[in-house]
XYZ file of C-alpha atoms in Angstrom:
743
model
C 71.904 141.197 145.199
C 75.465 143.071 145.726
C 76.695 146.652 145.432
C 80.076 147.524 144.080
C 82.161 150.906 144.241
C 84.433 151.418 141.201
C 87.178 153.845 140.607
C 88.187 154.316 136.873
C 91.198 156.284 135.632
C 92.343 156.991 132.088
C 90.664 159.229 129.329
C 87.340 159.021 130.913
C 86.017 162.684 130.983
C 84.723 164.588 128.132
C 84.567 161.361 126.139
C 81.037 160.098 126.890
C 81.831 157.797 129.671
C 79.301 158.978 132.244
C 76.284 158.728 129.640
C 77.798 155.289 128.455
C 77.785 153.932 132.112
C 74.266 155.485 132.770
C 72.480 153.771 129.458
C 74.340 150.424 130.251
C 73.144 150.515 133.904
C 69.483 151.262 132.860
C 69.529 148.485 129.994
C 70.867 145.892 132.859
C 68.483 147.156 135.449
C 71.124 148.151 137.698
C 71.018 151.131 140.237
C 73.451 153.529 141.926
C 75.342 156.525 140.739
C 78.170 157.868 138.415
C 80.273 160.970 138.753
C 83.508 162.560 137.675
C 86.050 163.100 140.399
C 89.691 164.556 140.436
C 91.017 161.241 139.395
C 88.697 160.222 136.793
C 85.014 158.443 137.078
C 83.596 157.075 140.427
C 80.559 154.762 140.339
C 78.468 152.547 142.409
C 76.544 149.702 141.031
C 73.697 147.814 142.636
C 72.014 144.520 141.189
C 72.147 140.872 140.817
C 75.565 139.406 140.651
C 75.193 138.056 137.021
C 73.925 141.592 135.980
C 76.940 143.200 137.362
C 79.280 140.659 135.729
C 77.462 141.418 132.496
C 78.112 145.105 133.150
C 81.754 144.648 133.715
C 82.057 142.754 130.438
C 80.204 145.414 128.554
C 82.222 148.106 130.164
C 85.463 147.009 128.523
C 83.835 145.623 125.307
C 81.653 148.607 124.462
C 83.760 151.315 125.614
C 83.320 154.711 123.759
C 85.636 154.989 120.946
C 87.820 157.882 122.393
C 87.712 156.626 125.900
C 90.571 154.688 127.547
C 90.858 152.968 130.898
C 94.229 152.999 132.466
C 93.430 151.864 136.163
C 90.297 149.932 137.194
C 89.498 149.502 140.842
C 86.235 147.517 142.220
C 85.384 146.477 145.626
C 82.040 145.151 147.327
C 80.292 147.724 149.651
C 77.181 147.493 151.670
C 73.705 147.390 150.044
C 71.634 150.507 149.967
C 68.499 149.242 148.139
C 68.664 152.219 145.718
C 65.837 152.402 143.104
C 67.591 154.282 140.109
C 70.670 154.963 138.531
C 71.857 158.579 138.643
C 74.460 160.753 137.064
C 75.691 163.173 139.839
C 77.004 166.407 138.962
C 80.358 167.146 140.720
C 81.786 170.653 141.494
C 84.907 171.834 142.984
C 87.236 169.255 141.843
C 90.477 170.451 143.435
C 93.295 168.281 141.973
C 93.898 168.404 138.025
C 94.820 165.044 137.233
C 92.251 164.169 134.487
C 93.650 163.645 131.169
C 92.737 165.885 128.202
C 91.244 164.004 125.256
C 92.589 164.590 121.736
C 90.734 166.137 118.713
C 88.756 163.680 117.034
C 87.446 163.114 113.436
C 83.768 163.790 113.021
C 81.623 160.582 113.700
C 79.032 159.088 111.211
C 76.164 159.880 113.480
C 77.051 163.379 113.138
C 77.487 163.272 109.351
C 74.006 161.782 109.274
C 72.806 164.553 111.400
C 74.417 167.181 108.721
C 72.551 165.571 105.845
C 68.949 164.846 107.769
C 68.473 166.715 110.960
C 67.278 170.182 110.360
C 69.179 171.912 113.252
C 72.453 170.713 112.010
C 71.580 170.603 108.418
C 74.847 171.651 106.511
C 76.460 172.904 109.873
C 80.298 172.820 109.644
C 80.714 172.646 113.402
C 78.586 169.611 114.274
C 79.874 167.448 116.996
C 79.123 164.894 119.818
C 80.748 163.220 122.801
C 82.142 160.838 120.371
C 84.033 163.548 118.090
C 85.087 167.047 117.356
C 87.536 169.354 119.031
C 88.842 169.076 122.726
C 92.466 169.984 123.209
C 92.327 172.659 120.645
C 89.627 174.725 122.220
C 90.683 174.039 125.927
C 92.002 176.923 128.198
C 92.203 174.817 131.426
C 90.951 171.884 133.296
C 88.342 170.749 133.898
C 86.961 170.233 130.588
C 83.841 172.290 131.061
C 82.534 174.717 128.553
C 83.346 177.725 130.420
C 86.827 176.695 130.060
C 86.845 176.419 126.259
C 86.578 178.697 123.559
C 82.999 177.929 123.174
C 82.201 179.671 126.368
C 80.981 182.814 124.489
C 78.591 180.723 122.567
C 75.109 180.378 124.427
C 73.279 177.158 123.838
C 69.844 177.488 122.331
C 66.998 175.608 124.137
C 67.221 172.542 121.734
C 70.992 172.167 122.351
C 70.535 172.714 125.976
C 68.119 169.855 126.150
C 70.546 167.519 124.432
C 73.257 168.727 126.430
C 71.341 167.825 129.656
C 69.741 164.450 128.512
C 72.048 161.372 129.424
C 70.494 159.133 126.872
C 71.749 161.733 124.229
C 75.028 161.383 122.637
C 75.446 165.133 123.072
C 75.223 164.922 126.800
C 77.741 167.181 128.175
C 79.581 167.525 124.955
C 81.155 170.802 125.613
C 81.429 172.168 121.897
C 77.793 171.269 121.201
C 76.168 173.918 118.933
C 74.171 174.114 115.935
C 73.016 176.521 113.081
C 71.123 178.722 115.603
C 73.601 179.168 118.376
C 76.863 178.189 117.147
C 80.059 179.704 115.518
C 79.709 181.085 112.032
C 81.552 180.416 108.965
C 82.884 182.997 106.748
C 84.730 183.529 103.436
C 86.816 186.299 102.557
C 89.001 187.547 99.954
C 92.529 188.687 99.871
C 91.474 192.284 100.761
C 89.894 190.958 103.845
C 86.348 191.768 102.311
C 83.606 189.318 103.177
C 81.978 187.373 100.231
C 78.277 186.598 100.429
C 77.059 183.253 99.186
C 73.995 181.248 99.049
C 76.019 178.160 99.260
C 79.503 178.736 100.828
C 80.807 175.123 100.530
C 80.153 175.303 96.580
C 81.401 178.693 96.423
C 84.917 177.290 98.002
C 85.012 174.377 95.783
C 84.441 176.684 92.747
C 87.724 178.682 93.771
C 89.724 175.555 94.203
C 88.674 174.266 90.961
C 89.568 177.904 89.301
C 93.090 177.276 90.388
C 93.079 179.381 93.557
C 94.984 179.239 96.947
C 92.799 179.368 99.868
C 93.650 179.148 103.645
C 91.028 177.115 105.352
C 90.525 177.091 109.294
C 90.552 173.356 110.738
C 90.534 172.042 114.229
C 94.036 172.958 115.083
C 95.128 175.759 112.589
C 94.694 176.685 109.022
C 95.563 174.553 105.737
C 96.724 175.856 102.638
C 94.384 174.266 100.033
C 94.382 173.992 95.986
C 93.795 171.746 93.514
C 96.213 168.738 93.643
C 95.853 167.978 89.929
C 96.749 171.629 88.677
C 100.467 171.891 87.702
C 100.069 175.901 87.650
C 98.574 176.454 91.071
C 100.835 173.890 92.877
C 103.842 175.245 91.221
C 102.950 178.694 92.461
C 102.155 177.599 95.986
C 105.820 176.010 96.073
C 107.093 179.348 94.949
C 105.128 181.210 97.428
C 105.668 179.283 100.315
C 109.582 178.848 99.441
C 109.114 175.175 99.581
C 111.327 173.812 96.533
C 110.839 170.077 97.168
C 109.239 169.021 100.419
C 106.355 166.878 99.624
C 102.705 168.356 100.043
C 99.978 166.299 101.878
C 96.904 165.517 99.871
C 93.506 165.191 101.054
C 91.283 162.857 99.249
C 87.332 162.656 99.348
C 87.421 158.892 100.202
C 89.434 155.748 100.198
C 88.336 154.922 96.679
C 90.063 158.191 95.601
C 93.144 157.276 97.665
C 93.287 153.848 95.699
C 93.657 155.947 92.381
C 96.972 157.460 93.649
C 98.418 155.035 96.162
C 98.932 151.420 97.335
C 96.686 150.877 100.469
C 96.903 147.603 102.526
C 94.542 146.437 105.249
C 96.531 148.092 108.133
C 97.033 151.295 106.263
C 93.256 151.206 105.682
C 92.305 150.899 109.307
C 94.676 153.951 109.999
C 93.419 156.285 107.523
C 89.800 155.587 108.389
C 90.307 155.835 112.215
C 89.077 158.574 114.334
C 92.392 159.894 114.444
C 92.579 160.611 110.722
C 96.416 161.197 110.575
C 98.307 161.970 107.136
C 99.477 158.508 106.145
C 102.699 157.988 104.295
C 101.932 155.562 101.149
C 103.609 154.184 98.379
C 102.388 156.244 95.280
C 101.168 154.302 92.347
C 103.247 154.644 89.183
C 100.225 156.351 87.286
C 99.442 158.616 89.956
C 100.913 161.532 87.867
C 97.913 161.193 85.683
C 95.715 162.440 88.622
C 98.044 164.577 90.613
C 100.359 167.332 89.702
C 104.041 166.518 89.069
C 104.982 169.102 91.614
C 103.281 167.357 94.562
C 106.282 165.188 95.825
C 109.343 165.661 93.333
C 111.730 163.015 93.051
C 110.220 160.340 95.752
C 107.821 157.602 95.386
C 105.971 158.078 98.502
C 102.918 160.410 99.111
C 101.193 161.818 102.391
C 97.282 161.487 102.113
C 94.481 161.966 104.751
C 90.842 161.793 104.675
C 88.531 164.680 105.489
C 88.124 164.851 109.308
C 86.002 167.935 109.806
C 82.247 168.622 108.580
C 83.746 171.510 106.722
C 86.065 169.333 104.604
C 83.314 166.794 103.896
C 80.866 169.263 102.748
C 83.548 171.082 100.296
C 84.249 167.555 98.847
C 80.441 167.394 98.052
C 81.519 169.612 95.104
C 84.863 168.488 94.178
C 86.218 165.259 92.314
C 89.726 165.788 92.577
C 92.100 165.585 95.617
C 93.272 168.611 97.235
C 96.475 169.873 98.640
C 96.101 170.262 102.389
C 99.296 171.479 103.944
C 100.023 173.368 107.135
C 99.506 176.901 106.754
C 102.808 178.348 108.024
C 106.042 179.828 107.399
C 108.954 177.165 107.339
C 109.629 175.757 110.710
C 106.986 177.828 112.539
C 103.956 176.427 114.112
C 100.724 176.313 112.183
C 98.689 179.548 111.878
C 95.627 179.784 113.762
C 94.138 182.915 113.001
C 93.054 184.735 109.815
C 94.994 187.838 110.845
C 98.375 185.877 110.595
C 97.305 184.377 107.277
C 96.944 187.969 105.836
C 100.214 189.135 107.551
C 102.546 186.047 106.803
C 100.902 184.673 103.757
C 99.635 187.442 101.422
C 99.673 185.389 98.489
C 96.570 183.466 99.694
C 93.485 184.381 97.315
C 90.862 183.561 99.633
C 90.239 182.776 103.552
C 87.683 180.431 105.024
C 87.299 181.337 108.688
C 85.032 180.784 111.672
C 84.554 182.599 114.834
C 85.638 179.771 117.153
C 89.172 180.507 118.517
C 91.986 177.991 118.550
C 93.323 177.974 121.838
C 95.967 175.343 121.289
C 97.461 175.051 117.759
C 97.898 171.407 116.843
C 99.235 170.257 113.427
C 98.080 167.028 111.414
C 99.632 164.029 112.546
C 102.042 161.914 110.256
C 102.081 158.024 110.284
C 103.375 155.276 108.347
C 103.206 151.418 108.615
C 106.502 149.714 109.041
C 106.804 145.906 109.759
C 102.949 145.819 110.092
C 103.024 148.297 112.828
C 101.724 151.876 113.099
C 104.892 154.102 113.385
C 104.166 157.773 114.434
C 106.205 160.381 112.633
C 104.618 163.501 113.986
C 102.891 163.266 117.142
C 99.774 165.810 116.799
C 95.973 165.956 116.198
C 94.222 162.647 117.328
C 97.350 161.325 118.906
C 98.478 164.301 121.402
C 98.656 164.946 124.082
C 99.910 161.399 124.408
C 99.759 159.575 127.600
C 102.040 156.983 128.969
C 101.150 155.491 132.349
C 103.830 154.402 134.806
C 103.369 151.194 137.095
C 104.250 153.181 140.189
C 103.588 156.755 141.387
C 106.442 159.318 141.630
C 106.889 161.904 144.256
C 108.349 164.481 141.846
C 106.974 166.632 139.167
C 109.313 166.593 136.240
C 109.469 168.717 132.826
C 111.427 167.593 129.853
C 111.902 170.430 127.182
C 113.205 168.160 124.346
C 115.322 169.034 121.407
C 115.567 171.819 119.300
C 114.071 170.361 116.055
C 110.759 168.822 115.830
C 110.422 169.969 119.379
C 107.743 168.512 121.974
C 107.785 168.731 125.533
C 106.747 166.234 128.164
C 105.683 166.304 131.836
C 105.543 163.700 134.514
C 103.529 163.534 137.875
C 102.159 160.978 139.909
C 101.811 157.820 137.560
C 101.435 159.701 134.403
C 103.931 161.085 131.812
C 102.062 163.320 129.133
C 103.795 164.418 125.749
C 102.636 167.594 124.089
C 101.848 167.505 120.316
C 104.441 168.646 118.030
C 105.407 172.295 118.447
C 108.079 173.167 115.701
C 111.811 173.575 115.036
C 112.780 176.365 117.492
C 114.731 178.451 115.116
C 112.429 181.438 115.100
C 111.109 183.747 117.750
C 107.438 182.596 116.752
C 108.377 179.041 117.408
C 110.163 179.909 120.821
C 107.104 182.016 122.013
C 104.738 178.912 121.017
C 107.167 176.665 122.860
C 106.773 178.807 126.002
C 102.931 178.987 125.424
C 102.900 175.123 125.364
C 104.765 174.860 128.619
C 102.311 177.270 130.161
C 99.214 175.454 128.833
C 100.383 172.099 130.651
C 101.449 173.993 133.850
C 97.615 175.394 133.829
C 96.015 172.248 132.895
C 97.581 170.248 135.831
C 98.542 172.864 138.279
C 101.886 171.667 137.377
C 105.301 173.391 138.561
C 108.090 171.266 138.079
C 110.455 170.079 140.991
C 113.080 169.286 137.891
C 113.586 170.257 134.435
C 115.406 167.829 132.174
C 117.035 169.149 128.904
C 119.459 168.231 126.125
C 123.403 168.372 126.673
C 123.800 170.640 123.742
C 124.940 173.994 125.208
C 123.326 176.108 122.419
C 119.861 174.561 122.049
C 117.317 176.977 122.739
C 115.610 174.503 125.198
C 118.972 174.304 127.108
C 119.125 178.132 127.285
C 115.302 178.444 128.444
C 115.791 175.612 131.050
C 118.923 177.497 132.769
C 116.837 180.521 133.200
C 114.201 178.855 135.280
C 115.717 178.606 138.655
C 115.214 174.900 138.921
C 117.366 172.055 139.433
C 118.516 170.599 136.056
C 119.506 167.433 134.648
C 120.926 167.094 131.275
C 120.527 163.858 129.133
C 122.636 162.961 126.147
C 120.684 163.322 122.874
C 121.089 159.701 121.612
C 120.444 158.034 125.024
C 117.199 160.008 125.049
C 116.138 158.446 121.761
C 117.001 154.890 123.189
C 115.010 155.662 126.325
C 111.919 157.064 124.469
C 111.740 153.554 123.162
C 112.128 151.934 126.740
C 109.361 154.358 127.896
C 107.003 153.410 125.160
C 107.458 149.691 126.185
C 107.597 150.165 129.792
C 111.280 148.572 129.651
C 113.266 148.847 132.831
C 116.142 146.637 132.485
C 119.472 148.068 131.628
C 120.825 145.279 129.685
C 120.022 146.038 125.979
C 121.768 146.960 122.878
C 120.605 150.029 121.198
C 121.340 151.378 117.772
C 120.727 155.276 118.078
C 120.957 156.714 114.419
C 120.011 160.168 113.381
C 121.165 163.343 111.894
C 123.325 165.075 114.716
C 123.250 165.403 118.512
C 125.729 166.769 120.832
C 128.153 164.062 121.796
C 129.560 163.028 125.423
C 132.971 163.868 124.133
C 131.810 167.675 123.900
C 133.852 167.846 120.537
C 131.988 165.470 118.246
C 128.489 165.524 116.802
C 127.233 162.084 117.411
C 124.444 160.498 115.109
C 125.601 156.769 114.506
C 125.794 155.322 118.197
C 125.710 151.845 119.416
C 124.975 151.741 123.242
C 125.327 148.666 125.266
C 123.878 148.960 128.541
C 124.094 152.818 128.345
C 127.510 152.720 127.298
C 128.778 153.906 123.895
C 130.363 150.901 122.503
C 130.505 151.383 118.846
C 130.297 154.442 116.669
C 130.785 155.444 113.255
C 133.804 156.969 111.860
C 133.693 160.543 111.769
C 133.176 162.769 108.815
C 134.198 166.307 108.466
C 131.219 168.948 108.010
C 132.649 171.679 106.007
C 131.275 174.851 106.605
C 129.630 173.525 109.714
C 125.837 173.604 109.710
C 125.776 174.505 106.121
C 126.913 171.102 105.275
C 123.688 169.545 106.509
C 121.978 171.372 103.593
C 124.700 170.404 101.072
C 125.239 166.662 100.673
C 128.162 167.750 98.243
C 130.137 169.086 101.231
C 129.763 165.729 103.117
C 130.997 163.670 100.172
C 133.653 166.054 99.467
C 135.100 165.856 103.116
C 135.266 162.008 102.760
C 137.293 162.476 99.523
C 139.516 165.196 101.090
C 140.112 162.556 104.085
C 141.956 160.289 101.337
C 143.152 162.389 98.411
C 144.962 165.724 97.835
C 143.032 168.485 95.944
C 145.334 167.810 92.856
C 144.503 164.163 92.817
C 140.754 164.867 93.077
C 140.865 167.626 90.425
C 141.676 165.037 87.826
C 138.694 162.747 88.683
C 135.399 162.746 86.706
C 133.014 162.667 89.954
C 129.605 164.258 90.200
C 130.581 165.614 93.745
C 133.678 167.391 92.257
C 131.725 168.814 89.277
C 129.185 170.065 91.671
C 131.929 172.783 92.859
C 133.835 175.548 90.986
C 137.610 175.286 91.077
C 137.776 178.354 93.402
C 135.168 176.706 95.986
C 137.051 173.455 95.934
C 140.459 175.274 96.725
C 138.752 177.258 99.570
C 136.880 174.254 100.870
C 140.180 172.034 100.773
C 142.161 174.800 102.736
C 139.288 174.961 105.260
C 139.526 170.935 105.693
C 143.003 171.066 106.233
C 143.042 173.858 108.743
C 139.664 172.804 110.337
C 138.288 176.077 109.810
C 134.580 176.511 110.447
C 134.087 172.551 110.618
C 133.282 170.143 112.824
C 133.055 166.323 112.938
C 130.111 164.024 113.115
C 129.543 160.324 113.497
C 126.142 160.888 111.833
C 124.359 157.889 109.980
C 122.282 160.509 108.449
C 125.352 162.074 106.666
C 126.207 159.019 105.130
C 122.628 159.310 103.391
C 123.907 162.669 102.270
C 127.135 161.421 100.743
C 125.611 158.626 98.903
C 122.905 161.198 97.474
C 126.098 163.303 96.446
C 128.018 160.530 94.942
C 125.120 159.274 92.985
C 124.053 162.607 92.110
C 120.684 162.139 93.417
C 120.933 165.477 95.022
C 123.914 167.957 95.856
C 121.650 170.407 97.624
C 118.628 169.721 99.891
C 115.778 171.914 101.183
C 114.565 169.969 104.038
C 115.952 167.615 106.709
C 115.752 163.934 105.797
C 115.414 164.539 102.121
C 118.663 162.398 101.223
C 117.207 159.493 103.037
C 113.745 159.870 101.397
C 115.453 160.065 97.820
C 117.816 157.100 98.283
C 114.995 155.062 99.812
C 112.902 155.738 96.684
C 116.011 154.156 94.634
C 116.256 151.143 96.653
C 116.040 147.738 94.727
C 115.555 144.687 97.088
C 117.008 142.359 94.230
C 120.446 144.178 94.891
C 122.187 142.205 97.811
C 125.654 144.017 97.491
C 127.057 145.754 100.431
C 130.084 148.050 100.726
C 133.188 146.731 102.508
C 133.381 147.765 106.038
C 135.467 146.956 109.357
C 134.459 147.132 112.981
C 137.592 147.641 114.885
C 137.835 148.601 118.622
C 134.461 149.816 118.287
C 134.789 152.015 115.232
C 132.639 151.288 112.220
C 134.289 152.414 109.033
C 132.532 151.984 105.553
C 134.901 152.003 102.634
C 132.748 154.085 100.263
C 135.314 155.922 98.684
C 137.466 152.766 97.152
C 134.202 151.665 95.651
C 133.161 154.989 94.238
C 136.713 155.253 92.544
C 137.205 151.682 91.287
C 133.665 150.405 90.421
C 130.911 151.329 88.310
C 127.540 152.212 89.737
C 124.358 154.066 89.352
C 121.880 155.632 91.682
C 119.942 152.309 92.307
C 123.232 150.599 93.161
C 124.657 153.091 95.623
C 121.364 153.644 97.376
C 120.598 149.804 97.714
C 124.321 149.103 98.870
C 123.999 151.835 101.742
C 120.843 150.389 103.231
C 121.898 146.865 102.885
C 125.325 147.835 104.434
C 123.727 149.754 107.393
C 121.279 146.542 108.119
C 124.506 144.220 107.816
C 126.411 146.250 110.586
C 123.468 146.190 112.810
C 122.925 142.373 112.224
C 126.668 141.782 112.898
C 126.917 143.768 116.036
C 123.728 142.329 117.230
C 124.874 138.655 116.828
C 127.587 139.220 119.296
C 125.384 139.795 122.145
C 122.243 137.927 123.974
C 120.475 140.989 124.377
C 117.106 142.674 123.425
C 117.683 145.174 120.677
C 116.384 148.895 120.557
C 116.401 151.038 117.073
C 115.772 154.502 117.400
C 116.425 157.936 115.868
C 115.433 159.740 112.911
C 117.316 157.456 110.592
C 114.992 154.758 111.520
C 112.025 156.988 109.709
C 113.436 155.046 106.627
C 110.851 152.257 106.410
C 112.950 150.395 103.816
C 115.951 150.126 106.206
C 113.711 149.583 109.457
C 111.848 146.762 107.817
C 114.833 145.082 106.443
C 116.581 145.418 109.867
C 113.789 144.036 111.757
C 113.219 141.045 109.514
C 116.705 139.941 109.545
C 117.050 140.308 113.366
C 113.684 138.659 113.902
C 114.935 135.825 111.608
C 117.789 135.365 114.189
C 115.206 135.062 117.100
C 116.351 138.648 118.348
C 113.733 140.578 120.296
C 113.457 143.945 118.639
C 111.895 147.368 119.988
C 111.334 150.282 117.688
C 109.133 153.439 118.291
C 105.663 152.712 117.294
C 103.279 155.392 119.006
C 105.906 157.717 119.862
C 108.034 159.345 117.070
C 111.654 157.703 116.359
C 112.691 161.431 115.359
C 113.545 164.285 117.672
C 109.760 164.525 118.755
C 110.437 161.593 120.964
C 113.601 163.180 122.732
C 111.419 164.805 125.388
C 109.873 161.504 126.579
C 113.239 159.780 126.535
C 114.849 162.711 128.715
C 112.026 162.099 131.359
C 112.444 158.230 131.340
C 116.007 158.361 131.503
C 115.751 160.668 134.480
C 113.254 158.389 136.258
C 115.104 155.158 135.756
C 118.630 156.419 136.507
C 117.190 158.184 139.533
C 115.651 154.995 140.918
C 112.172 156.801 141.059
C 110.378 154.066 139.322
């Protein structure tokens, strides 16, 4: 006989850890206790050596699906000859260091309860310790019912008994409720009048079938929902939401339905069926247009698909046989809407609203992922994935807040041995988004009694995050945007060495030279060693939405207006003669223009030259369009030079001297970028880091990784952390930690 004391840290509270340990101890005939403390879970186990060894094995192998152990300590103590195993209730936990669980897809056991157990029959908010809302309903730590939006719902005796029973999977499930005591579902029309129905799920489905647009409340916010096969309603949704071409996410009933519209490999299947239930970016089938509206994803060959993750979704699909659009209910660039009042005020075109009276405390959007090089690549860090935890090898003695970038904003905090990244917030271009940014900062402060010693921000002087940081009366550290991209990857893989070669390709970011917007940078050990030749952005930020302006500036760089007017080019034809003259004068006098080394703008230029798109409506659209035209059988590249660190691709000479089409130009650009990365990498015996929004381009990323690995190069690229600007906050913190010698 022997007794051990365990201290377990990680995601171990609010995830069924204590009842799991309790049942395992009873099964193995062990005695002792388990309790929650300020660090995680503490337990003492007494029994025969072989039984404790089996306990240790099962503790790891049978761990609850949403639990995660980050630190595990065990040491022998004196025998106490106890006769039972207990769960000890703990109070007055003073230090808030326990990690917050993410919101999780409904589990199979709860779905069975919805079908077969009277108290949960057709109940839309059924959950247990293995599933359901967490972060979205939490006001502050510790994760107790009184600190959630479930506090106003008094448990019935039946729920109370389940809640108190350590052998029940709803033991201490804080959102526990049932038809008798929980939140109620309501259906309202566009006049805010309640619609009474004997079968609310069937009623909702009938409105979808009839071509109506509904706002349906989910775990972290509302979805706009309509029939994904109906051209008329999808076209109307595009018009009303002012969303000309950005793809809509599709929710399918099951994986069989997914396979009717998209390719789905083994890795992708595991992700879409996981308890995180993200939107998964898939290659659409050629005949998907026979099932889906042609307005779902215009011009591109990819589609975002997710499966139902809340009981409400699943019960609606009991009455539907077609996929539905399930896109975030918001105004462009703003956070997802969480109240029916905002639906009526901001989206008056909605025909019906499906609401329930449990408040969403923290808005959280759907996560977006894809599979690249057989690895999961998170593109939007949100429900199921965030708050994202990264553990440090050593504890730090400072509390650090990083406020991220202006676009695709997230924040991150660091304390003790933990970095936490918030869910995706929004582009900070509106007052609503800025207010939500502030609320998110306040939420994380409240969760962890966190007050930063240092605030880390982007170098860009006009970023809203920079302005906010400067008003906080705290020590500040600025980090260059593209180095933050590189350091986000270093943080994800716990890389501490400074010896590396990093390719940081994105749209734009403030450069260290304070006069150029960077975006095509190659760093050797933190030093910008190579970069792409600058392109003039005619009209400043306006050029980012007009690929034709980027292409025109490249033409102006080599030819006069008179020479260009005689050419038959799609880019030239996209402007009137008056516009050409005005823009040429602007170029010559450098009025309302700035230079950028951005690789993202090269995609814009090719989109214009190939007449794929002269105007775009959302960031990264050119990249998606060009990727859809890529042909792997084409091996050609543009001529380029690398002289004194300057990378210059000769696109213009090819455009003016060779015949080409959309497929040729698109394929050549991706091939050329891959060739440049391979050539530079071959000159150094260093590990390689790829980061920045351009590497969301799956075709480019896989081509580069494959070629580098064939050369026996070690390549790191973002997987669990977004490669776009949502990863900037993590990179800012990690840059500060490494360069301050704190870790």
